[in-house]
PDB file of C-alpha atoms in Angstrom:
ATOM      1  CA  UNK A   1     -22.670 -18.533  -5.565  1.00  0.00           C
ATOM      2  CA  UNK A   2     -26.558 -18.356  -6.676  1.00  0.00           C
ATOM      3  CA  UNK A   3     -25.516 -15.317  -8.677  1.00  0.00           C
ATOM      4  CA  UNK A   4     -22.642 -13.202 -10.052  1.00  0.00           C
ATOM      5  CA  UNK A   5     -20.535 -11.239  -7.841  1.00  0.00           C
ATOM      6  CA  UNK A   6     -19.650  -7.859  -8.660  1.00  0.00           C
ATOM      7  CA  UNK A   7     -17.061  -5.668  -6.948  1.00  0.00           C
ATOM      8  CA  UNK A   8     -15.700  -2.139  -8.500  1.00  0.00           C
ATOM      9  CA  UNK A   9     -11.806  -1.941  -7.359  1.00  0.00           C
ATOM     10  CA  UNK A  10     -11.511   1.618  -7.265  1.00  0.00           C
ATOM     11  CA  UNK A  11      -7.742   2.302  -7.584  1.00  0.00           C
ATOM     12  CA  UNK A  12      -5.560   0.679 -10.482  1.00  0.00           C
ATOM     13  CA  UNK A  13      -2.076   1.373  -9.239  1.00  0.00           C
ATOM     14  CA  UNK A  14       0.088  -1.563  -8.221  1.00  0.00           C
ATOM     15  CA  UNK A  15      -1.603  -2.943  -5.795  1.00  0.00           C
ATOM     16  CA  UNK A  16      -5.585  -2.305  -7.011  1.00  0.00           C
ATOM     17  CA  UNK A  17      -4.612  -3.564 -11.060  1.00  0.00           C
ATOM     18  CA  UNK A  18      -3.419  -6.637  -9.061  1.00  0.00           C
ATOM     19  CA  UNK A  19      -6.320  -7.402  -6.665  1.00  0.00           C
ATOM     20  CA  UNK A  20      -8.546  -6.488  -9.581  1.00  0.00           C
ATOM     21  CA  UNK A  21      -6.718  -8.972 -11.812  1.00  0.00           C
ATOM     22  CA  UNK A  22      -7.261 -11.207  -8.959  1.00  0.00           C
ATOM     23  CA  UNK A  23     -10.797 -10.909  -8.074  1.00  0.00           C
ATOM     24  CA  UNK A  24     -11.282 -11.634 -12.407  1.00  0.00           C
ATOM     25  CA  UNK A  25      -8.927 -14.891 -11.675  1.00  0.00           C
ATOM     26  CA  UNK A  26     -11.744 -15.641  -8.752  1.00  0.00           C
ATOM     27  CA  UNK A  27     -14.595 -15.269 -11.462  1.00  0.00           C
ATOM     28  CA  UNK A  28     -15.862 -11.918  -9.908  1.00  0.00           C
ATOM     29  CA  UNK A  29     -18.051  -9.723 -11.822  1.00  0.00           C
ATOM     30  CA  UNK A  30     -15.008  -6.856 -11.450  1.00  0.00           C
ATOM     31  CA  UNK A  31     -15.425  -3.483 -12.581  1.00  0.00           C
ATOM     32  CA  UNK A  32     -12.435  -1.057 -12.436  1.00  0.00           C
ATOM     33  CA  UNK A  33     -12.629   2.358 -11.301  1.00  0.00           C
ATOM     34  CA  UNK A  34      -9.378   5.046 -12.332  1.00  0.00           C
ATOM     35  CA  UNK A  35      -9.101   8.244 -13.742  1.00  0.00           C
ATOM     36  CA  UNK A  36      -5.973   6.950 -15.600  1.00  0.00           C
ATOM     37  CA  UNK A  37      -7.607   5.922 -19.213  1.00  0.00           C
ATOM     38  CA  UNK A  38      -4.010   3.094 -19.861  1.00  0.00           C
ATOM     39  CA  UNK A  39      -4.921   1.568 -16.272  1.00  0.00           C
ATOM     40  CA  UNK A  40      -8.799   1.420 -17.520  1.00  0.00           C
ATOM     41  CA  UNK A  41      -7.616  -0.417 -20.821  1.00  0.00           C
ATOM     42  CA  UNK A  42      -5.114  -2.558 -18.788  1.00  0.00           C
ATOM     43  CA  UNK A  43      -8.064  -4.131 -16.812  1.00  0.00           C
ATOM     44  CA  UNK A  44     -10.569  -4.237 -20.051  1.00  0.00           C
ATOM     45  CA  UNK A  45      -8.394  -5.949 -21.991  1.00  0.00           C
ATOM     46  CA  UNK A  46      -7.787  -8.209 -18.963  1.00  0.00           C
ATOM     47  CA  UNK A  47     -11.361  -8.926 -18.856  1.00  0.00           C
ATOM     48  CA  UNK A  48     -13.124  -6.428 -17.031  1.00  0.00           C
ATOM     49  CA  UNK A  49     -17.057  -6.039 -17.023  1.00  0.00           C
ATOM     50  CA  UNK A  50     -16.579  -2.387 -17.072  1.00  0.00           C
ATOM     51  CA  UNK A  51     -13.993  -0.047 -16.800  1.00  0.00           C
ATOM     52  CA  UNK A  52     -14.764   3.500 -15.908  1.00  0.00           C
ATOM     53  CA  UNK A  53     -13.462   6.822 -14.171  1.00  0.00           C
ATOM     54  CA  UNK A  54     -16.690   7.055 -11.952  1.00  0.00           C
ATOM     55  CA  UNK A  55     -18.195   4.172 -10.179  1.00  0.00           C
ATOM     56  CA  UNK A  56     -21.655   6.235  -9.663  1.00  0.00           C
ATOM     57  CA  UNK A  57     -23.389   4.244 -12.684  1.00  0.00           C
ATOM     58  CA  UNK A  58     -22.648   1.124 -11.319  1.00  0.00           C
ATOM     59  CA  UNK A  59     -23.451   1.597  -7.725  1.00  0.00           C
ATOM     60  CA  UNK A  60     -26.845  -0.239  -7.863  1.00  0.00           C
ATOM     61  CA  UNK A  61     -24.899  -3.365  -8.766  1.00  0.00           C
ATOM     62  CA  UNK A  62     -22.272  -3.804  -7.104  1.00  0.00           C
ATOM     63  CA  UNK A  63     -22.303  -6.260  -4.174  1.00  0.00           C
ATOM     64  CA  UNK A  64     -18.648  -4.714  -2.501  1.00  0.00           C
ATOM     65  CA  UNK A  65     -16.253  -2.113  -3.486  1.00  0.00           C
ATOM     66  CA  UNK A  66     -12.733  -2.312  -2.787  1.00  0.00           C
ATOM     67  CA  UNK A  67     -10.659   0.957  -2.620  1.00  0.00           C
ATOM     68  CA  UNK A  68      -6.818   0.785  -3.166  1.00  0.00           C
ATOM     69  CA  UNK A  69      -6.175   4.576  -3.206  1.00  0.00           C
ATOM     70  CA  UNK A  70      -2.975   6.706  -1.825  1.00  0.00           C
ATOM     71  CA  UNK A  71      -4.666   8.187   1.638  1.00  0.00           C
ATOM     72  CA  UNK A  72      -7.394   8.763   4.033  1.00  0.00           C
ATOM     73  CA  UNK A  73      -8.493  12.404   1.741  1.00  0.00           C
ATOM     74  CA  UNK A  74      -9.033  10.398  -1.194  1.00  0.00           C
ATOM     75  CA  UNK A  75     -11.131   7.680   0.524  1.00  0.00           C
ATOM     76  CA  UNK A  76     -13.165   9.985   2.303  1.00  0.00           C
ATOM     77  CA  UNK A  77     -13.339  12.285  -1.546  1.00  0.00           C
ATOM     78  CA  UNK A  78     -14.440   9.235  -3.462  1.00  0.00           C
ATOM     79  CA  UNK A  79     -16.919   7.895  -0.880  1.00  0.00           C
ATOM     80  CA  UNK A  80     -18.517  10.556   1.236  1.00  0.00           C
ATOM     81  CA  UNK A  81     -17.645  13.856  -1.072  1.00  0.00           C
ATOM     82  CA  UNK A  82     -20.088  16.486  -2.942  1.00  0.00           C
ATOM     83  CA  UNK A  83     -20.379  13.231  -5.397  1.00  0.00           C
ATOM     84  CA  UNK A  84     -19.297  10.636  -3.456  1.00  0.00           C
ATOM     85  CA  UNK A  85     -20.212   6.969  -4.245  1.00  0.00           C
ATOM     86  CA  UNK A  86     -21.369   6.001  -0.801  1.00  0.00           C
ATOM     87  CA  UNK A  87     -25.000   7.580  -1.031  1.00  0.00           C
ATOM     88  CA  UNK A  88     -25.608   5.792  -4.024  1.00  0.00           C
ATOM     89  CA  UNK A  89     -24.868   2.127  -3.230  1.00  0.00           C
ATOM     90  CA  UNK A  90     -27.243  -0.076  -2.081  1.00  0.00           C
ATOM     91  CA  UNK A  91     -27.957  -0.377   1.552  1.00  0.00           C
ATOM     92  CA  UNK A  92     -26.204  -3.750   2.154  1.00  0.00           C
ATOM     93  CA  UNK A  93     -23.591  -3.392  -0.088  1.00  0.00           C
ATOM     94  CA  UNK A  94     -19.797  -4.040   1.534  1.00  0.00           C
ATOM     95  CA  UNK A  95     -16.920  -1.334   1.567  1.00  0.00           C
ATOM     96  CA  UNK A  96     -13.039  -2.287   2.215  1.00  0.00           C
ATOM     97  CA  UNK A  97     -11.165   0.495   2.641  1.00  0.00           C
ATOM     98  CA  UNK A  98      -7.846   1.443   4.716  1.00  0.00           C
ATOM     99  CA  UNK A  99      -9.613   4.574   6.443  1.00  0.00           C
ATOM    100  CA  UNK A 100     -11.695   5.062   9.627  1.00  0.00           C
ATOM    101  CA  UNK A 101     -14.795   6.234   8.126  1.00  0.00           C
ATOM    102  CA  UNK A 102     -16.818   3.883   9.543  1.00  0.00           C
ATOM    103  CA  UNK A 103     -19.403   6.266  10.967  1.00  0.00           C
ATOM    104  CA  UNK A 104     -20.748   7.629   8.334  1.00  0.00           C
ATOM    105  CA  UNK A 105     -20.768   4.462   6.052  1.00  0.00           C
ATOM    106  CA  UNK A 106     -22.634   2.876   8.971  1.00  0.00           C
ATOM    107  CA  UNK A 107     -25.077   5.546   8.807  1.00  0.00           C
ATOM    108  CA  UNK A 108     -25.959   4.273   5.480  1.00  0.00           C
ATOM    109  CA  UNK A 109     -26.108   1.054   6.294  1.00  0.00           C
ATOM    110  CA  UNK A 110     -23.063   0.496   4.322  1.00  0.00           C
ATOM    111  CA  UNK A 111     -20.936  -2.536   6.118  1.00  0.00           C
ATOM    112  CA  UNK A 112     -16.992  -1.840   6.429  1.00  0.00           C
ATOM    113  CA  UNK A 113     -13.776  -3.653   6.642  1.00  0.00           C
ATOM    114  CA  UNK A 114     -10.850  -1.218   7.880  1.00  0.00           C
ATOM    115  CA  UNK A 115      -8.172  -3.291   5.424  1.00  0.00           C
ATOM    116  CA  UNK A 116      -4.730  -2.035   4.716  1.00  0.00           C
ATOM    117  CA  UNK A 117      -2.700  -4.608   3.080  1.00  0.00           C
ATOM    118  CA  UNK A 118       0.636  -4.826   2.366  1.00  0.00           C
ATOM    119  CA  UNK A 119       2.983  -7.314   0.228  1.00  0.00           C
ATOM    120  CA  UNK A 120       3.425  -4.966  -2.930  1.00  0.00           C
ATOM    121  CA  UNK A 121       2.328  -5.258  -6.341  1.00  0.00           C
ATOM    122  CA  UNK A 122       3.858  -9.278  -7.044  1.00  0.00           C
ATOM    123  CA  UNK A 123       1.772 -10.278  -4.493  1.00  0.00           C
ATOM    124  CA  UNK A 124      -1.327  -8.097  -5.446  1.00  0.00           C
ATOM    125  CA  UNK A 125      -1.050  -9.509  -8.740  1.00  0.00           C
ATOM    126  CA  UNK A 126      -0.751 -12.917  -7.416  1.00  0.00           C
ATOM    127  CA  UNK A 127      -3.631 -12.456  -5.285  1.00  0.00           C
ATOM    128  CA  UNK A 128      -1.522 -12.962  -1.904  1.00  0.00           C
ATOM    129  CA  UNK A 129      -1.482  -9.866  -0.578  1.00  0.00           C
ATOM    130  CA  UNK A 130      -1.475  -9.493   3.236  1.00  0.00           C
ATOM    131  CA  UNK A 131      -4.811  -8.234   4.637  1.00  0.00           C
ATOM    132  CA  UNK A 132      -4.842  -6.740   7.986  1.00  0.00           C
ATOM    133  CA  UNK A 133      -8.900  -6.246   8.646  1.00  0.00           C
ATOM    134  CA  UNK A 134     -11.029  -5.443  11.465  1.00  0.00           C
ATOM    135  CA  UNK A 135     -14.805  -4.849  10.896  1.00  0.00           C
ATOM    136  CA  UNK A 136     -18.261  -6.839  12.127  1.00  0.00           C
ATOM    137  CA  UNK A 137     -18.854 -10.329  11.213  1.00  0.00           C
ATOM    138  CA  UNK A 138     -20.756  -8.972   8.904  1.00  0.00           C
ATOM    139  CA  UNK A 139     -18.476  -7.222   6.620  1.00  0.00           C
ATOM    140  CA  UNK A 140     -16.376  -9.891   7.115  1.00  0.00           C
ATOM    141  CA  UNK A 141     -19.313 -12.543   5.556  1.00  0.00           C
ATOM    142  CA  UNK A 142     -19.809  -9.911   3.068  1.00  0.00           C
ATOM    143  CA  UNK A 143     -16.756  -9.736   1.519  1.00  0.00           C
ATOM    144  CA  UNK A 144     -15.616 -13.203   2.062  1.00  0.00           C
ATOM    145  CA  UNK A 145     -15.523 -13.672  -1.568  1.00  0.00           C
ATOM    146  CA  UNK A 146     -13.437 -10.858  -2.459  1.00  0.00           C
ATOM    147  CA  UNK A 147     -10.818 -11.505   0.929  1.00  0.00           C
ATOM    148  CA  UNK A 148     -10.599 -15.158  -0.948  1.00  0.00           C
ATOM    149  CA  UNK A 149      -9.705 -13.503  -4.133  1.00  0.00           C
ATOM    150  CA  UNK A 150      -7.210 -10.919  -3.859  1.00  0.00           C
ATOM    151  CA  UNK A 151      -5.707 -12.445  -0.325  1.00  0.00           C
ATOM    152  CA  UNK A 152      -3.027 -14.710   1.091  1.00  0.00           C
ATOM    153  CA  UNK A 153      -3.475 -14.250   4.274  1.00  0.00           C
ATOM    154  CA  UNK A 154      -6.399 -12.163   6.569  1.00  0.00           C
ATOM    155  CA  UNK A 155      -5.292 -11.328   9.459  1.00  0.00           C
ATOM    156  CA  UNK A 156      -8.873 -10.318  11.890  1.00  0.00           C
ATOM    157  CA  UNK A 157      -7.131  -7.696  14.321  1.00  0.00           C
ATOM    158  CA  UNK A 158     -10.498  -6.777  15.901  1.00  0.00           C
ATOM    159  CA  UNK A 159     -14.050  -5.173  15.380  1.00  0.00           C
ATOM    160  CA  UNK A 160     -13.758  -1.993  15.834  1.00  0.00           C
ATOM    161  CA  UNK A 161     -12.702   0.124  12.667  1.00  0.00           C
ATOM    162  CA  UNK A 162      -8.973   1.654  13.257  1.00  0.00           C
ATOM    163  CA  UNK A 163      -7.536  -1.472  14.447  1.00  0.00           C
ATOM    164  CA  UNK A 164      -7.087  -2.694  11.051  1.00  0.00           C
ATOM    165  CA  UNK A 165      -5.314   0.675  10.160  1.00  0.00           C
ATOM    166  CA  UNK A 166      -3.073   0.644  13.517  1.00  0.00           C
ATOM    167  CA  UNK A 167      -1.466  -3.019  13.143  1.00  0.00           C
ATOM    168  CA  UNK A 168      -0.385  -1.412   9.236  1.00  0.00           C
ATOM    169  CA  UNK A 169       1.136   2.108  11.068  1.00  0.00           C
ATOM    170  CA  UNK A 170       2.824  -0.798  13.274  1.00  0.00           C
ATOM    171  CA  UNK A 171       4.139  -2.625  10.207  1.00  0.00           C
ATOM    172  CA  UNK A 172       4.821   0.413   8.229  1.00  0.00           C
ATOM    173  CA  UNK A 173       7.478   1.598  11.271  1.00  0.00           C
ATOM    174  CA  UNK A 174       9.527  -1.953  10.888  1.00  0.00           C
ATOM    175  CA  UNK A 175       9.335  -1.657   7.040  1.00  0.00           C
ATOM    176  CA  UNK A 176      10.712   2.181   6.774  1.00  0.00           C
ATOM    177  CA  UNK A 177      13.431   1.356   9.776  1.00  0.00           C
ATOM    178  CA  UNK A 178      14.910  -1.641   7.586  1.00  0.00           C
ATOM    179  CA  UNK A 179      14.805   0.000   4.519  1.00  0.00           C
ATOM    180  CA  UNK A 180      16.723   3.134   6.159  1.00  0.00           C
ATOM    181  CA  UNK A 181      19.099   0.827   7.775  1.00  0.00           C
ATOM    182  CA  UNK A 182      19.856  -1.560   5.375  1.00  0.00           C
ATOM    183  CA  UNK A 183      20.588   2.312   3.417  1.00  0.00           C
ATOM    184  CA  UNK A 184      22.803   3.445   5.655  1.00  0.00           C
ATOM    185  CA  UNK A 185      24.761   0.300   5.786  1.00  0.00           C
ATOM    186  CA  UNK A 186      25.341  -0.450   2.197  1.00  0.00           C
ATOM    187  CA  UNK A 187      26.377   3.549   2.138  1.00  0.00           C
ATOM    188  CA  UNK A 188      29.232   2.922   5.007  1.00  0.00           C
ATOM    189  CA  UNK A 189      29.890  -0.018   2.876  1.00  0.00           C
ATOM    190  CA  UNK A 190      30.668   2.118   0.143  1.00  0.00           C
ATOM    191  CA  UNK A 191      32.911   4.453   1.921  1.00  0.00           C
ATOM    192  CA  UNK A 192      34.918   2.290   3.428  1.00  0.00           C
ATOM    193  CA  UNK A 193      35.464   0.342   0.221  1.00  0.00           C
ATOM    194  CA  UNK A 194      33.827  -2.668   0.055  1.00  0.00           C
ATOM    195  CA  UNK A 195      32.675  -4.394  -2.987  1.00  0.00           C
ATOM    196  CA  UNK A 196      28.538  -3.614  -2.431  1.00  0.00           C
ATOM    197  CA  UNK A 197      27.960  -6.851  -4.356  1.00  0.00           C
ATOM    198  CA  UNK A 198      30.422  -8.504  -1.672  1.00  0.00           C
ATOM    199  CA  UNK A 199      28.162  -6.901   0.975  1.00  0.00           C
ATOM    200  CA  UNK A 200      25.347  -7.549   0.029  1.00  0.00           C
ATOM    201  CA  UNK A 201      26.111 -11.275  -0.487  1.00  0.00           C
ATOM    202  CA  UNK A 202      27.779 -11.266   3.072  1.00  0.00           C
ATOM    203  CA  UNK A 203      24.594  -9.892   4.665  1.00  0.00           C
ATOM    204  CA  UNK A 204      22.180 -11.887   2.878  1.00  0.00           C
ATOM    205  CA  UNK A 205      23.675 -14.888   4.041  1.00  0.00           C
ATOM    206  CA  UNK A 206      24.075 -14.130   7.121  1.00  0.00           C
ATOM    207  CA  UNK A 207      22.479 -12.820  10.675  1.00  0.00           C
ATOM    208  CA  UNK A 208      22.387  -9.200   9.771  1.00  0.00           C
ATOM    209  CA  UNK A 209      19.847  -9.656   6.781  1.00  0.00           C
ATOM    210  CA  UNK A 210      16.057  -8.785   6.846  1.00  0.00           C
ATOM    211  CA  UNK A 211      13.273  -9.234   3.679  1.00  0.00           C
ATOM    212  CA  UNK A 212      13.722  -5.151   3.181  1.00  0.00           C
ATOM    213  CA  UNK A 213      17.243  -5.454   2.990  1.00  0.00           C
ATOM    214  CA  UNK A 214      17.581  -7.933   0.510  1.00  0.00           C
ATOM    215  CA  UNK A 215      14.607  -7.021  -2.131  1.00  0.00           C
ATOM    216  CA  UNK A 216      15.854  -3.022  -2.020  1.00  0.00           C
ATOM    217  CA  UNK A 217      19.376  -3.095  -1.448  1.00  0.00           C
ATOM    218  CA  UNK A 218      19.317  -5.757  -5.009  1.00  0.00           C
ATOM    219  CA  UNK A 219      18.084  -2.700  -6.664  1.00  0.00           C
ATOM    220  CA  UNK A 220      20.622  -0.323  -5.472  1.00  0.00           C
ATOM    221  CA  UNK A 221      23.329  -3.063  -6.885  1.00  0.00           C
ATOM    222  CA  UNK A 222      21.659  -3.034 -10.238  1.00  0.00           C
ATOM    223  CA  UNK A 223      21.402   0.924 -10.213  1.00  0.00           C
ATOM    224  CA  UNK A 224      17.043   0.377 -10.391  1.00  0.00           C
ATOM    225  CA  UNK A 225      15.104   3.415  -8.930  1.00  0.00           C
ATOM    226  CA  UNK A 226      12.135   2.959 -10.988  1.00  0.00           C
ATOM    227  CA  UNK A 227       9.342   3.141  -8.173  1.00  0.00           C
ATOM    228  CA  UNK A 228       7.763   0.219  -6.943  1.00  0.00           C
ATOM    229  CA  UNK A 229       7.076   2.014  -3.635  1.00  0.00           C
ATOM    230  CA  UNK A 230       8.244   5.285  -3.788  1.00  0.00           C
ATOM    231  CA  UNK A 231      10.555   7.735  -1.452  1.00  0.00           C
ATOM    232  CA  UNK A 232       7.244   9.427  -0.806  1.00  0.00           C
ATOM    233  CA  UNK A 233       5.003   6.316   0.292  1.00  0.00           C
ATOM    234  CA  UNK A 234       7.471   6.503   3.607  1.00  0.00           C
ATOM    235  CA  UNK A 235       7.112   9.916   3.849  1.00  0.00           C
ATOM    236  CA  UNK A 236       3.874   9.395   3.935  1.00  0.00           C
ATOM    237  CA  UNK A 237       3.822   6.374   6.077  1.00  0.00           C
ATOM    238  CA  UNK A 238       6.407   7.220   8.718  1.00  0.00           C
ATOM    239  CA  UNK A 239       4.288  10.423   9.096  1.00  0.00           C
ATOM    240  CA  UNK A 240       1.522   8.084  10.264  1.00  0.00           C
ATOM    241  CA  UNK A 241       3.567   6.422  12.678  1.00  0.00           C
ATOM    242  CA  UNK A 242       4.748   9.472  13.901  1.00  0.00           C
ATOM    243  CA  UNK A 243       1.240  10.704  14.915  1.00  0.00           C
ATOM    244  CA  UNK A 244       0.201   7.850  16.043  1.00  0.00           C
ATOM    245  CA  UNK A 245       3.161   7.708  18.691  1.00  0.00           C
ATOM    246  CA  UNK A 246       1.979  11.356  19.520  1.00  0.00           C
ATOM    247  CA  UNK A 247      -1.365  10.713  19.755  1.00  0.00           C
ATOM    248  CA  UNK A 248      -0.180   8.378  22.701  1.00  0.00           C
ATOM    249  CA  UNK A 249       2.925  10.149  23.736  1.00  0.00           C
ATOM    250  CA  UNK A 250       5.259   7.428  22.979  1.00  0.00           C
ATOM    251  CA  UNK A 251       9.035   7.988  21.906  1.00  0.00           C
ATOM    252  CA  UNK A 252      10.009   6.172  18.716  1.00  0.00           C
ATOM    253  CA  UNK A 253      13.428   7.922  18.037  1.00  0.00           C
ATOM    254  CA  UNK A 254      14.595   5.028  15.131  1.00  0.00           C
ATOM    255  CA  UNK A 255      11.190   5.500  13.132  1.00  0.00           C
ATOM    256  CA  UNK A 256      11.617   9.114  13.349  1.00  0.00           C
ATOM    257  CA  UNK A 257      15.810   8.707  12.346  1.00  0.00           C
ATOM    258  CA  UNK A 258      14.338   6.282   8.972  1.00  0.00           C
ATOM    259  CA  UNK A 259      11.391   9.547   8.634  1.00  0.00           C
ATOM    260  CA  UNK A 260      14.075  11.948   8.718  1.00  0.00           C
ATOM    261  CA  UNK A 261      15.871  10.039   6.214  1.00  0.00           C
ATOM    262  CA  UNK A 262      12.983   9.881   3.603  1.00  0.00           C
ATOM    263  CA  UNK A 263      12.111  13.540   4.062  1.00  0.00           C
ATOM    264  CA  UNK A 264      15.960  14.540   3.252  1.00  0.00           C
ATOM    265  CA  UNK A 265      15.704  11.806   0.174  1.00  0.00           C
ATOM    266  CA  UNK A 266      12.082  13.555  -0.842  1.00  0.00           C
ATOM    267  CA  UNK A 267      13.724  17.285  -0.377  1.00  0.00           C
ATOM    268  CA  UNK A 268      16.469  16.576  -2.764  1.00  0.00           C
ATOM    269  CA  UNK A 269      14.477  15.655  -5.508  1.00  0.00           C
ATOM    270  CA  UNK A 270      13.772  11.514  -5.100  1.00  0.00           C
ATOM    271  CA  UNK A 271      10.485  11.475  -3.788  1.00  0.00           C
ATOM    272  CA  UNK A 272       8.933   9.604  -6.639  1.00  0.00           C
ATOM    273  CA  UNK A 273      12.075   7.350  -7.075  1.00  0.00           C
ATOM    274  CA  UNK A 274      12.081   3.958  -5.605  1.00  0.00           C
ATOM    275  CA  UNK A 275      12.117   3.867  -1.585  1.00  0.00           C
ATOM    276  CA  UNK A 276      15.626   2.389  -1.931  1.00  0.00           C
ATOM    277  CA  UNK A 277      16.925   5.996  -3.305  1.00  0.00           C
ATOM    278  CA  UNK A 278      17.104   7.194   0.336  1.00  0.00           C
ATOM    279  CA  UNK A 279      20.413   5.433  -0.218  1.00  0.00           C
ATOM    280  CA  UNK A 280      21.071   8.807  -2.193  1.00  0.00           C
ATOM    281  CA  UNK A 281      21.222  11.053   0.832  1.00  0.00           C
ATOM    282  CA  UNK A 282      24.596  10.040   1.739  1.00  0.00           C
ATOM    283  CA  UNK A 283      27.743  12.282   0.473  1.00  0.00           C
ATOM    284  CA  UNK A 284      31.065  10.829  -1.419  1.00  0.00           C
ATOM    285  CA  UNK A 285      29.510   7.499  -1.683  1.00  0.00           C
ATOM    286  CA  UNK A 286      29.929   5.706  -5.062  1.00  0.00           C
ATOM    287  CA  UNK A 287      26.521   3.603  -6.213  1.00  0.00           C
ATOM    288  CA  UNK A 288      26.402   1.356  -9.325  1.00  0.00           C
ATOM    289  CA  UNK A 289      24.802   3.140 -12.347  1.00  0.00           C
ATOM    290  CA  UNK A 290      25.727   6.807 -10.860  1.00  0.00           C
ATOM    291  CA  UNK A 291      28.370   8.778 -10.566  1.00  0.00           C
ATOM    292  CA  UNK A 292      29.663  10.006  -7.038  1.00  0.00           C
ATOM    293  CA  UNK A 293      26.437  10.792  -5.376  1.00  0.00           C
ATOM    294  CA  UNK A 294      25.919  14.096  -4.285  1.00  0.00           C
TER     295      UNK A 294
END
């Protein structure tokens, strides 16, 4: 590169501190952007340009900005709002966010990548996440250097803005269903008396097992719920999914069982648990690390 890049990853939850962390390992000029002053220090002391709760002051600068933030309202806050960051960039300057905005970003001749990515926060920090982008070529050019950095694989689902978001909702509907089913089966597990560590080591050798059910169902045998990706995220998600299937009038009656599921698991209290806590919902089960759950 003739000169330094610099990209401001606005977001420094699991998955931005990693694909900041990443785009530093890629020898980025990487700002971070958080209103949380430990995630700020994390990335200074992790050698960080700038760390800051606003990216305004920057925004002549930078070259991209990444956003890693919870939804659509935030995205649209951040960029477009009373004091939004979009107006201030310079024209030219690349946007990757997981939001169909694209309108009014083009407007400002602001080029955009509709990104969600998945692979959670080991793989962010690893810079492997999964990328699933659609955008022009030149967005894509644009931000080559940052897809290289905080990337595994790209998938390119398309041009057109939303297409990107729609192949996630798509994902999202297999990742809630296993989680919720690989739930309900340890539970009947449980009730009919078999050793969950037995189970578990029954499924995951065998036909029956899926990525989901192995990485979550390992944290209900050790008794884990600290989040990585919390009850709510599905909520969330599976919300998505089920609009989207509205939107074309399509019956998905097991994604709307597993949303069902979360939304009982958020209502009694473990929406900010670890997604495998929907586990919880089931009566006169016994887990490891609880006592009867309720």
């Amino acid at each position: 590169m003739s000169r330094p890049y610099h990209v401001a990853v606005i977001g420094l939850g699991a998955m931005g501190m990693g694909a900041a962390r990443s785009c530093l390992r890629a020898g980025l000029t990487t700002y971070g952007i958080d209103l949380c002053a430990t995630a700020r220090e994390q990335l200074q002391a992790a050698g960080a340009a700038a760390v800051m709760a606003d990216a305004r002051p920057l925004a002549e600068t930078l070259d991209a900005v990444l956003l890693l933030v919870v939804n659509a309202t935030q995205v649209r806050r951040i960029l477009l709002g009373e004091e939004g960051l979009a107006r201030h960039l310079k024209p030219g300057t690349a946007v990757i966010v997981s939001s169909t905005i694209a309108a009014e970003l083009a407007k400002l001749d602001l080029p955009m990548l509709d990104a969600p990515v998945s692979g959670g926060a080991i793989k962010a920090e690893a810079g492997e996440m999964t990328v699933m982008a659609a955008g022009a070529d030149a967005a894509f050019d644009k931000l080559a250097p940052v897809l290289d950095a905080v990337a595994g694989k790209v998938y390119r689902v398309g041009s057109e803005p939303g297409q990107g978001s729609t192949v996630k909702i798509v994902h999202q509907l297999l990742a809630g269903v296993h989680i919720a089913v690989a739930a309900e089966a340890m539970a009947l597990a449980s009730r009919a008396g078999v050793p969950l560590d037995l189970m578990y080591d029954v499924v995951t050798h065998a036909a029956g097992n899926s990525w989901m059910f192995e990485n979550r169902m390992a944290r209900v045998l050790a008794g884990d719920y600290q989040a990585r990706s919390a009850v709510n995220i599905f909520v969330k998600d599976l919300t998505l999914v089920a609009d989207t299937a509205r939107e074309l009038r399509f019956p998905l009656p097991l994604a709307s069982t597993a949303l069902n599921m979360f939304l009982a698991a958020s209502n009694a209290g473990h929406g900010q648990e670890d997604d495998s806590a929907v586990i919880k919902i089931f009566d006169g089960i016994t887990l490891p690390g609880m006592e009867e759950a309720q």
